[in-house]
Short mmCIF file of N, CA and C in Angstrom, two decimals:
data_model
loop_
_atom_site.label_atom_id
_atom_site.label_comp_id
_atom_site.label_asym_id
_atom_site.label_seq_id
_atom_site.Cartn_x
_atom_site.Cartn_y
_atom_site.Cartn_z
N MET A 44 0.84 -1.18 0.00
CA MET A 44 0.00 0.00 0.00
C MET A 44 0.88 1.24 0.00
N MET A 45 0.51 2.23 -0.80
CA MET A 45 1.26 3.47 -0.87
C MET A 45 0.53 4.55 -0.09
N PHE A 46 1.26 5.47 0.47
CA PHE A 46 0.69 6.55 1.26
C PHE A 46 1.06 7.89 0.66
N PRO A 47 0.31 8.96 1.01
CA PRO A 47 0.67 10.28 0.51
C PRO A 47 2.11 10.61 0.84
N THR A 48 2.80 11.20 -0.11
CA THR A 48 4.21 11.52 0.04
C THR A 48 4.47 12.94 -0.45
N ALA A 49 5.17 13.73 0.35
CA ALA A 49 5.56 15.06 -0.09
C ALA A 49 6.58 14.92 -1.21
N VAL A 50 6.51 15.82 -2.17
CA VAL A 50 7.44 15.81 -3.30
C VAL A 50 8.23 17.12 -3.25
N PRO A 51 9.43 17.11 -2.69
CA PRO A 51 10.20 18.35 -2.56
C PRO A 51 10.74 18.85 -3.89
N GLY A 52 10.92 20.14 -3.95
CA GLY A 52 11.56 20.74 -5.11
C GLY A 52 10.67 20.95 -6.32
N ILE A 53 9.38 20.73 -6.20
CA ILE A 53 8.45 20.93 -7.31
C ILE A 53 7.87 22.33 -7.21
N THR A 54 7.84 23.03 -8.32
CA THR A 54 7.25 24.36 -8.34
C THR A 54 6.01 24.35 -9.22
N LYS A 55 5.20 25.37 -9.07
CA LYS A 55 4.02 25.52 -9.90
C LYS A 55 4.42 25.57 -11.38
N GLN A 56 5.50 26.26 -11.68
CA GLN A 56 5.95 26.38 -13.06
C GLN A 56 6.38 25.04 -13.64
N ASP A 57 6.97 24.16 -12.82
CA ASP A 57 7.33 22.82 -13.28
C ASP A 57 6.11 22.13 -13.87
N ILE A 58 4.99 22.26 -13.18
CA ILE A 58 3.76 21.59 -13.60
C ILE A 58 3.15 22.28 -14.81
N LEU A 59 2.98 23.59 -14.72
CA LEU A 59 2.28 24.31 -15.79
C LEU A 59 3.04 24.32 -17.11
N SER A 60 4.35 24.15 -17.07
CA SER A 60 5.13 24.21 -18.30
C SER A 60 4.95 22.98 -19.19
N VAL A 61 4.56 21.84 -18.61
CA VAL A 61 4.44 20.64 -19.45
C VAL A 61 3.14 19.85 -19.29
N ALA A 62 2.48 19.94 -18.15
CA ALA A 62 1.24 19.18 -17.96
C ALA A 62 0.13 19.81 -18.81
N THR A 63 -0.84 19.02 -19.19
CA THR A 63 -1.92 19.45 -20.07
C THR A 63 -3.16 19.78 -19.25
N PHE A 64 -3.69 20.99 -19.43
CA PHE A 64 -4.89 21.43 -18.71
C PHE A 64 -6.10 20.62 -19.18
N THR A 65 -6.86 20.08 -18.21
CA THR A 65 -8.03 19.28 -18.56
C THR A 65 -9.32 19.78 -17.90
N GLY A 66 -9.26 20.85 -17.15
CA GLY A 66 -10.50 21.39 -16.59
C GLY A 66 -10.31 22.09 -15.26
N GLY A 67 -11.42 22.68 -14.79
CA GLY A 67 -11.39 23.42 -13.54
C GLY A 67 -11.00 24.86 -13.77
N SER A 68 -10.68 25.54 -12.69
CA SER A 68 -10.30 26.95 -12.75
C SER A 68 -8.79 27.07 -12.73
N LYS A 69 -8.23 27.75 -13.73
CA LYS A 69 -6.77 27.87 -13.79
C LYS A 69 -6.21 28.68 -12.62
N GLY A 70 -7.04 29.45 -11.94
CA GLY A 70 -6.59 30.23 -10.79
C GLY A 70 -6.89 29.56 -9.46
N ALA A 71 -7.21 28.28 -9.47
CA ALA A 71 -7.61 27.56 -8.26
C ALA A 71 -6.45 27.41 -7.28
N ARG A 72 -6.79 27.19 -6.02
CA ARG A 72 -5.77 27.00 -4.98
C ARG A 72 -4.97 25.72 -5.23
N PHE A 73 -5.64 24.65 -5.60
CA PHE A 73 -4.97 23.37 -5.79
C PHE A 73 -4.80 23.07 -7.28
N ILE A 74 -3.61 22.58 -7.63
CA ILE A 74 -3.35 22.09 -8.98
C ILE A 74 -3.21 20.58 -8.85
N ALA A 75 -4.15 19.86 -9.43
CA ALA A 75 -4.11 18.40 -9.36
C ALA A 75 -3.59 17.86 -10.67
N VAL A 76 -2.50 17.12 -10.60
CA VAL A 76 -1.90 16.52 -11.79
C VAL A 76 -2.21 15.04 -11.75
N GLU A 77 -3.00 14.60 -12.71
CA GLU A 77 -3.34 13.19 -12.81
C GLU A 77 -2.36 12.53 -13.76
N ALA A 78 -1.67 11.54 -13.28
CA ALA A 78 -0.75 10.76 -14.12
C ALA A 78 -1.44 9.44 -14.42
N SER A 79 -1.81 9.26 -15.68
CA SER A 79 -2.53 8.06 -16.06
C SER A 79 -2.34 7.80 -17.54
N GLY A 80 -2.86 6.67 -17.97
CA GLY A 80 -2.75 6.31 -19.38
C GLY A 80 -4.09 5.85 -19.93
N VAL A 81 -4.45 6.33 -21.10
CA VAL A 81 -5.76 5.98 -21.67
C VAL A 81 -5.85 4.51 -22.07
N THR A 82 -4.73 3.83 -22.18
CA THR A 82 -4.77 2.41 -22.53
C THR A 82 -4.71 1.51 -21.30
N CYS A 83 -4.50 2.08 -20.13
CA CYS A 83 -4.40 1.30 -18.89
C CYS A 83 -5.80 0.97 -18.36
N PRO A 84 -6.14 -0.31 -18.24
CA PRO A 84 -7.48 -0.65 -17.77
C PRO A 84 -7.76 -0.18 -16.34
N ILE A 85 -6.74 -0.14 -15.50
CA ILE A 85 -6.93 0.34 -14.13
C ILE A 85 -7.21 1.84 -14.14
N CYS A 86 -6.45 2.60 -14.92
CA CYS A 86 -6.66 4.05 -15.02
C CYS A 86 -8.05 4.36 -15.56
N ARG A 87 -8.44 3.65 -16.61
CA ARG A 87 -9.76 3.88 -17.20
C ARG A 87 -10.86 3.50 -16.23
N GLY A 88 -10.66 2.43 -15.47
CA GLY A 88 -11.66 1.99 -14.51
C GLY A 88 -11.84 2.96 -13.36
N ARG A 89 -10.75 3.60 -12.93
CA ARG A 89 -10.82 4.52 -11.79
C ARG A 89 -11.07 5.96 -12.22
N TYR A 90 -11.12 6.21 -13.53
CA TYR A 90 -11.29 7.58 -14.01
C TYR A 90 -12.53 8.28 -13.43
N PRO A 91 -13.73 7.67 -13.43
CA PRO A 91 -14.89 8.39 -12.88
C PRO A 91 -14.70 8.81 -11.43
N GLU A 92 -14.10 7.93 -10.64
CA GLU A 92 -13.86 8.20 -9.22
C GLU A 92 -12.87 9.36 -9.04
N ILE A 93 -11.77 9.33 -9.79
CA ILE A 93 -10.77 10.37 -9.68
C ILE A 93 -11.30 11.69 -10.23
N ARG A 94 -12.01 11.64 -11.36
CA ARG A 94 -12.56 12.86 -11.94
C ARG A 94 -13.54 13.53 -10.98
N ALA A 95 -14.37 12.74 -10.31
CA ALA A 95 -15.34 13.31 -9.36
C ALA A 95 -14.63 14.06 -8.23
N LEU A 96 -13.50 13.53 -7.79
CA LEU A 96 -12.73 14.20 -6.73
C LEU A 96 -12.14 15.52 -7.21
N LEU A 97 -11.77 15.55 -8.48
CA LEU A 97 -11.02 16.70 -8.98
C LEU A 97 -11.89 17.75 -9.66
N THR A 98 -13.20 17.56 -9.66
CA THR A 98 -14.07 18.58 -10.26
C THR A 98 -14.67 19.45 -9.16
N ARG A 99 -13.84 20.20 -8.53
CA ARG A 99 -14.24 21.14 -7.48
C ARG A 99 -13.73 22.52 -7.87
N ASP A 100 -14.39 23.54 -7.35
CA ASP A 100 -13.99 24.91 -7.67
C ASP A 100 -12.56 25.22 -7.25
N SER A 101 -12.07 24.54 -6.22
CA SER A 101 -10.73 24.85 -5.71
C SER A 101 -9.62 24.10 -6.43
N VAL A 102 -9.96 23.38 -7.52
CA VAL A 102 -8.98 22.52 -8.19
C VAL A 102 -8.87 22.85 -9.68
N ALA A 103 -7.64 23.02 -10.14
CA ALA A 103 -7.34 23.07 -11.58
C ALA A 103 -6.77 21.71 -11.94
N ARG A 104 -7.33 21.05 -12.95
CA ARG A 104 -6.91 19.70 -13.32
C ARG A 104 -5.92 19.74 -14.47
N TYR A 105 -4.86 18.95 -14.33
CA TYR A 105 -3.86 18.79 -15.38
C TYR A 105 -3.58 17.31 -15.54
N TRP A 106 -3.01 16.95 -16.69
CA TRP A 106 -2.76 15.54 -17.01
C TRP A 106 -1.33 15.36 -17.49
N ILE A 107 -0.72 14.27 -17.01
CA ILE A 107 0.56 13.80 -17.54
C ILE A 107 0.26 12.47 -18.21
N ASN A 108 0.61 12.38 -19.46
CA ASN A 108 0.38 11.16 -20.21
C ASN A 108 1.37 10.08 -19.77
N MET A 109 0.84 8.97 -19.32
CA MET A 109 1.69 7.86 -18.88
C MET A 109 1.60 6.65 -19.81
N ASP A 110 1.12 6.86 -21.03
CA ASP A 110 1.08 5.77 -22.02
C ASP A 110 2.48 5.58 -22.58
N THR A 111 3.31 4.91 -21.82
CA THR A 111 4.71 4.76 -22.23
C THR A 111 5.15 3.30 -22.22
N HIS A 112 4.20 2.39 -22.25
CA HIS A 112 4.57 0.98 -22.19
C HIS A 112 3.67 0.16 -23.11
N ASP A 113 4.06 -1.04 -23.39
CA ASP A 113 3.27 -1.99 -24.17
C ASP A 113 2.80 -1.45 -25.52
N GLY A 114 3.62 -0.65 -26.16
CA GLY A 114 3.26 -0.15 -27.48
C GLY A 114 2.19 0.92 -27.49
N SER A 115 1.83 1.46 -26.34
CA SER A 115 0.75 2.44 -26.28
C SER A 115 1.23 3.87 -26.48
N GLU A 116 2.53 4.04 -26.70
CA GLU A 116 3.07 5.38 -26.88
C GLU A 116 2.38 6.12 -28.02
N GLU A 117 2.02 5.40 -29.06
CA GLU A 117 1.39 6.03 -30.22
C GLU A 117 0.07 6.70 -29.85
N LEU A 118 -0.70 6.06 -28.97
CA LEU A 118 -1.97 6.65 -28.55
C LEU A 118 -1.75 7.92 -27.74
N GLY A 119 -0.84 7.84 -26.79
CA GLY A 119 -0.54 9.02 -25.98
C GLY A 119 0.01 10.15 -26.83
N PHE A 120 0.84 9.81 -27.79
CA PHE A 120 1.42 10.80 -28.69
C PHE A 120 0.32 11.47 -29.51
N ALA A 121 -0.63 10.68 -30.02
CA ALA A 121 -1.74 11.24 -30.80
C ALA A 121 -2.55 12.21 -29.95
N ALA A 122 -2.82 11.84 -28.70
CA ALA A 122 -3.58 12.73 -27.81
C ALA A 122 -2.82 14.03 -27.57
N LEU A 123 -1.52 13.94 -27.37
CA LEU A 123 -0.73 15.14 -27.09
C LEU A 123 -0.66 16.09 -28.29
N LYS A 124 -0.87 15.59 -29.50
CA LYS A 124 -0.87 16.48 -30.66
C LYS A 124 -1.96 17.54 -30.54
N PHE A 125 -3.01 17.24 -29.79
CA PHE A 125 -4.15 18.15 -29.67
C PHE A 125 -4.27 18.76 -28.27
N ALA A 126 -3.29 18.49 -27.43
CA ALA A 126 -3.41 18.79 -26.01
C ALA A 126 -3.61 20.25 -25.65
N ASP A 127 -3.09 21.18 -26.39
CA ASP A 127 -3.22 22.58 -26.00
C ASP A 127 -4.36 23.31 -26.71
N ASN A 128 -5.21 22.58 -27.39
CA ASN A 128 -6.37 23.18 -28.03
C ASN A 128 -7.49 23.39 -27.00
N PRO A 129 -8.30 24.45 -27.16
CA PRO A 129 -9.37 24.73 -26.18
C PRO A 129 -10.36 23.60 -25.99
N GLY A 130 -10.59 22.78 -27.01
CA GLY A 130 -11.55 21.69 -26.89
C GLY A 130 -10.99 20.42 -26.28
N PHE A 131 -9.72 20.43 -25.88
CA PHE A 131 -9.10 19.20 -25.38
C PHE A 131 -9.74 18.65 -24.11
N PRO A 132 -10.18 19.47 -23.12
CA PRO A 132 -10.80 18.86 -21.94
C PRO A 132 -11.96 17.91 -22.26
N GLU A 133 -12.78 18.25 -23.25
CA GLU A 133 -13.87 17.36 -23.63
C GLU A 133 -13.32 16.09 -24.28
N MET A 134 -12.28 16.25 -25.10
CA MET A 134 -11.67 15.09 -25.73
C MET A 134 -11.05 14.18 -24.67
N TYR A 135 -10.44 14.79 -23.67
CA TYR A 135 -9.82 14.04 -22.58
C TYR A 135 -10.85 13.14 -21.89
N ASP A 136 -12.03 13.69 -21.60
CA ASP A 136 -13.07 12.88 -20.99
C ASP A 136 -13.45 11.72 -21.92
N TRP A 137 -13.55 11.98 -23.20
CA TRP A 137 -13.89 10.94 -24.16
C TRP A 137 -12.82 9.85 -24.18
N LEU A 138 -11.55 10.25 -24.07
CA LEU A 138 -10.47 9.26 -24.09
C LEU A 138 -10.62 8.23 -22.97
N TYR A 139 -11.10 8.69 -21.81
CA TYR A 139 -11.22 7.78 -20.67
C TYR A 139 -12.56 7.09 -20.57
N THR A 140 -13.58 7.59 -21.25
CA THR A 140 -14.90 6.98 -21.14
C THR A 140 -15.30 6.26 -22.42
N GLY A 141 -14.57 6.50 -23.51
CA GLY A 141 -14.87 5.84 -24.78
C GLY A 141 -14.44 4.38 -24.75
N LYS A 142 -14.74 3.71 -25.82
CA LYS A 142 -14.38 2.29 -25.93
C LYS A 142 -12.92 2.18 -26.37
N GLN A 143 -12.63 1.21 -27.18
CA GLN A 143 -11.26 0.97 -27.65
C GLN A 143 -10.77 2.15 -28.49
N HIS A 144 -9.51 2.52 -28.33
CA HIS A 144 -8.94 3.63 -29.08
C HIS A 144 -7.78 3.17 -29.96
N THR A 145 -7.66 3.85 -31.07
CA THR A 145 -6.48 3.71 -31.92
C THR A 145 -6.02 5.13 -32.20
N ARG A 146 -4.85 5.26 -32.77
CA ARG A 146 -4.38 6.59 -33.15
C ARG A 146 -5.40 7.27 -34.06
N TRP A 147 -6.03 6.49 -34.92
CA TRP A 147 -6.97 7.05 -35.89
C TRP A 147 -8.26 7.50 -35.21
N THR A 148 -8.76 6.76 -34.22
CA THR A 148 -9.99 7.21 -33.55
C THR A 148 -9.72 8.49 -32.77
N ILE A 149 -8.56 8.61 -32.18
CA ILE A 149 -8.22 9.83 -31.45
C ILE A 149 -8.14 11.01 -32.42
N GLU A 150 -7.45 10.83 -33.53
CA GLU A 150 -7.31 11.94 -34.48
C GLU A 150 -8.65 12.27 -35.14
N ALA A 151 -9.47 11.26 -35.40
CA ALA A 151 -10.79 11.52 -35.99
C ALA A 151 -11.67 12.30 -35.01
N HIS A 152 -11.63 11.92 -33.74
CA HIS A 152 -12.41 12.64 -32.73
C HIS A 152 -11.94 14.08 -32.62
N ALA A 153 -10.65 14.28 -32.61
CA ALA A 153 -10.11 15.63 -32.52
C ALA A 153 -10.54 16.47 -33.72
N LEU A 154 -10.47 15.91 -34.90
CA LEU A 154 -10.87 16.64 -36.09
C LEU A 154 -12.36 16.93 -36.10
N ALA A 155 -13.16 15.98 -35.59
CA ALA A 155 -14.60 16.20 -35.51
C ALA A 155 -14.92 17.35 -34.56
N ASP A 156 -14.09 17.55 -33.57
CA ASP A 156 -14.26 18.66 -32.64
C ASP A 156 -13.55 19.92 -33.12
N ASN A 157 -13.12 19.90 -34.38
CA ASN A 157 -12.45 21.05 -35.00
C ASN A 157 -11.15 21.44 -34.30
N LEU A 158 -10.48 20.48 -33.72
CA LEU A 158 -9.17 20.75 -33.14
C LEU A 158 -8.15 20.64 -34.26
N ARG A 159 -7.14 21.42 -34.18
CA ARG A 159 -6.09 21.37 -35.19
C ARG A 159 -4.82 20.82 -34.55
N SER A 160 -4.13 20.00 -35.27
CA SER A 160 -2.92 19.37 -34.77
C SER A 160 -1.84 20.41 -34.48
N SER A 161 -1.20 20.26 -33.35
CA SER A 161 -0.08 21.12 -33.00
C SER A 161 1.18 20.67 -33.72
N GLY A 162 1.14 19.49 -34.31
CA GLY A 162 2.29 18.98 -35.05
C GLY A 162 3.06 17.94 -34.28
N ASP A 163 3.70 17.05 -35.02
CA ASP A 163 4.43 15.95 -34.41
C ASP A 163 5.62 16.40 -33.58
N ALA A 164 6.35 17.41 -34.04
CA ALA A 164 7.52 17.87 -33.28
C ALA A 164 7.09 18.44 -31.94
N TYR A 165 6.02 19.20 -31.94
CA TYR A 165 5.50 19.77 -30.69
C TYR A 165 5.07 18.65 -29.73
N ALA A 166 4.31 17.68 -30.26
CA ALA A 166 3.84 16.57 -29.42
C ALA A 166 5.01 15.78 -28.86
N SER A 167 6.05 15.60 -29.64
CA SER A 167 7.23 14.88 -29.19
C SER A 167 7.90 15.61 -28.02
N ARG A 168 8.04 16.92 -28.14
CA ARG A 168 8.64 17.71 -27.04
C ARG A 168 7.75 17.65 -25.79
N LYS A 169 6.44 17.72 -25.99
CA LYS A 169 5.50 17.67 -24.87
C LYS A 169 5.60 16.32 -24.16
N PHE A 170 5.68 15.25 -24.95
CA PHE A 170 5.78 13.90 -24.41
C PHE A 170 7.05 13.75 -23.57
N GLU A 171 8.17 14.25 -24.10
CA GLU A 171 9.44 14.19 -23.37
C GLU A 171 9.37 15.01 -22.08
N GLY A 172 8.77 16.19 -22.15
CA GLY A 172 8.64 17.04 -20.97
C GLY A 172 7.77 16.41 -19.90
N GLN A 173 6.68 15.76 -20.32
CA GLN A 173 5.80 15.11 -19.35
C GLN A 173 6.47 13.90 -18.72
N SER A 174 7.24 13.16 -19.51
CA SER A 174 7.97 12.01 -18.96
C SER A 174 8.98 12.48 -17.91
N ALA A 175 9.67 13.57 -18.19
CA ALA A 175 10.64 14.12 -17.23
C ALA A 175 9.95 14.59 -15.96
N LEU A 176 8.78 15.23 -16.10
CA LEU A 176 8.03 15.67 -14.92
C LEU A 176 7.57 14.47 -14.09
N ALA A 177 7.11 13.43 -14.75
CA ALA A 177 6.68 12.22 -14.03
C ALA A 177 7.83 11.65 -13.21
N ARG A 178 9.03 11.63 -13.80
CA ARG A 178 10.20 11.13 -13.05
C ARG A 178 10.50 12.05 -11.86
N LYS A 179 10.44 13.36 -12.08
CA LYS A 179 10.72 14.32 -11.01
C LYS A 179 9.70 14.19 -9.88
N LEU A 180 8.46 13.87 -10.24
CA LEU A 180 7.41 13.71 -9.23
C LEU A 180 7.50 12.35 -8.54
N GLY A 181 8.36 11.47 -9.04
CA GLY A 181 8.54 10.16 -8.42
C GLY A 181 7.36 9.23 -8.63
N ILE A 182 6.67 9.39 -9.74
CA ILE A 182 5.50 8.55 -10.01
C ILE A 182 5.98 7.15 -10.40
N GLN A 183 5.48 6.16 -9.65
CA GLN A 183 5.91 4.78 -9.85
C GLN A 183 4.79 3.88 -10.30
N GLY A 184 3.60 4.40 -10.40
CA GLY A 184 2.46 3.59 -10.82
C GLY A 184 1.30 4.51 -11.17
N THR A 185 0.33 3.94 -11.84
CA THR A 185 -0.84 4.73 -12.23
C THR A 185 -2.11 4.00 -11.84
N PRO A 186 -3.21 4.71 -11.66
CA PRO A 186 -3.28 6.17 -11.69
C PRO A 186 -2.69 6.77 -10.43
N CYS A 187 -2.16 7.95 -10.57
CA CYS A 187 -1.55 8.68 -9.46
C CYS A 187 -1.97 10.14 -9.59
N VAL A 188 -2.22 10.78 -8.48
CA VAL A 188 -2.55 12.20 -8.48
C VAL A 188 -1.54 12.92 -7.61
N VAL A 189 -0.98 13.99 -8.15
CA VAL A 189 -0.11 14.86 -7.36
C VAL A 189 -0.86 16.18 -7.20
N VAL A 190 -1.06 16.58 -5.95
CA VAL A 190 -1.77 17.83 -5.68
C VAL A 190 -0.76 18.86 -5.21
N PHE A 191 -0.72 19.99 -5.90
CA PHE A 191 0.16 21.10 -5.54
C PHE A 191 -0.70 22.18 -4.91
N ASP A 192 -0.40 22.52 -3.67
CA ASP A 192 -1.11 23.57 -2.93
C ASP A 192 -0.40 24.89 -3.21
N THR A 193 -1.04 25.78 -3.95
CA THR A 193 -0.40 27.03 -4.34
C THR A 193 -0.17 27.96 -3.16
N LEU A 194 -0.95 27.82 -2.10
CA LEU A 194 -0.75 28.67 -0.92
C LEU A 194 0.48 28.26 -0.12
N LYS A 195 0.76 26.96 -0.11
CA LYS A 195 1.88 26.45 0.67
C LYS A 195 3.09 26.10 -0.19
N SER A 196 2.92 26.13 -1.51
CA SER A 196 3.96 25.70 -2.45
C SER A 196 4.48 24.31 -2.12
N VAL A 197 3.55 23.41 -1.85
CA VAL A 197 3.88 22.03 -1.49
C VAL A 197 3.15 21.08 -2.43
N ALA A 198 3.87 20.08 -2.92
CA ALA A 198 3.26 19.04 -3.76
C ALA A 198 3.19 17.75 -2.97
N THR A 199 2.06 17.04 -3.08
CA THR A 199 1.86 15.78 -2.39
C THR A 199 1.42 14.73 -3.39
N ARG A 200 2.09 13.59 -3.40
CA ARG A 200 1.78 12.50 -4.33
C ARG A 200 0.87 11.48 -3.64
N MET A 201 -0.22 11.10 -4.32
CA MET A 201 -1.18 10.17 -3.74
C MET A 201 -1.63 9.13 -4.76
N TYR A 202 -1.89 7.93 -4.29
CA TYR A 202 -2.37 6.87 -5.15
C TYR A 202 -3.79 6.46 -4.79
N SER A 203 -4.31 6.99 -3.70
CA SER A 203 -5.64 6.62 -3.24
C SER A 203 -6.60 7.80 -3.37
N PRO A 204 -7.77 7.60 -3.98
CA PRO A 204 -8.75 8.68 -4.03
C PRO A 204 -9.13 9.20 -2.64
N ALA A 205 -9.11 8.34 -1.63
CA ALA A 205 -9.42 8.79 -0.27
C ALA A 205 -8.37 9.78 0.22
N ASP A 206 -7.11 9.56 -0.13
CA ASP A 206 -6.05 10.50 0.24
C ASP A 206 -6.28 11.86 -0.41
N VAL A 207 -6.64 11.82 -1.70
CA VAL A 207 -6.90 13.08 -2.42
C VAL A 207 -8.07 13.79 -1.77
N ASP A 208 -9.13 13.06 -1.48
CA ASP A 208 -10.33 13.64 -0.88
C ASP A 208 -10.01 14.29 0.45
N ASN A 209 -9.21 13.62 1.28
CA ASN A 209 -8.83 14.20 2.59
C ASN A 209 -8.03 15.47 2.43
N LEU A 210 -7.11 15.51 1.48
CA LEU A 210 -6.31 16.71 1.27
C LEU A 210 -7.16 17.89 0.82
N LEU A 211 -8.12 17.63 -0.06
CA LEU A 211 -8.93 18.70 -0.61
C LEU A 211 -10.00 19.20 0.35
N LYS A 212 -10.16 18.56 1.50
CA LYS A 212 -11.10 19.04 2.51
C LYS A 212 -10.56 20.22 3.31
N ILE A 213 -9.30 20.56 3.07
CA ILE A 213 -8.65 21.65 3.80
C ILE A 213 -9.43 22.93 3.63
#
């Protein structure tokens, strides 16, 4: 069993520079970074529970793509091509609640929502930046949520929705 762990040396800018905004208020007290993968059955199964915790006025939601194993990099890469478009939060929800995905279903969905590709080079840099942030945050499994308290400048890594819920009751 894993317990909440402080993550020293993390700044708000570390998170905002590479994590992908998925909802909430960008000026919120808490920045919740969800590290998960759209191809991971555990992440997809726990998505409704984690999303419910993170849809509060005091939380800005961000995502780190953890599709880095078992050949799933292509899916994560396709999602990151559209990550900074205004319609991405809706696409993000679809990625976790939809059925089976391929690179083509992701790109077709994005195009149907009139999102424009940021380009492969951009997505590649974003993917590398998110992987580096995941290592810096010490993420060892998914799904994982790191909550950064902007008032205290403290980041806390959690693997249990109950831990996240307790922290956000502050």
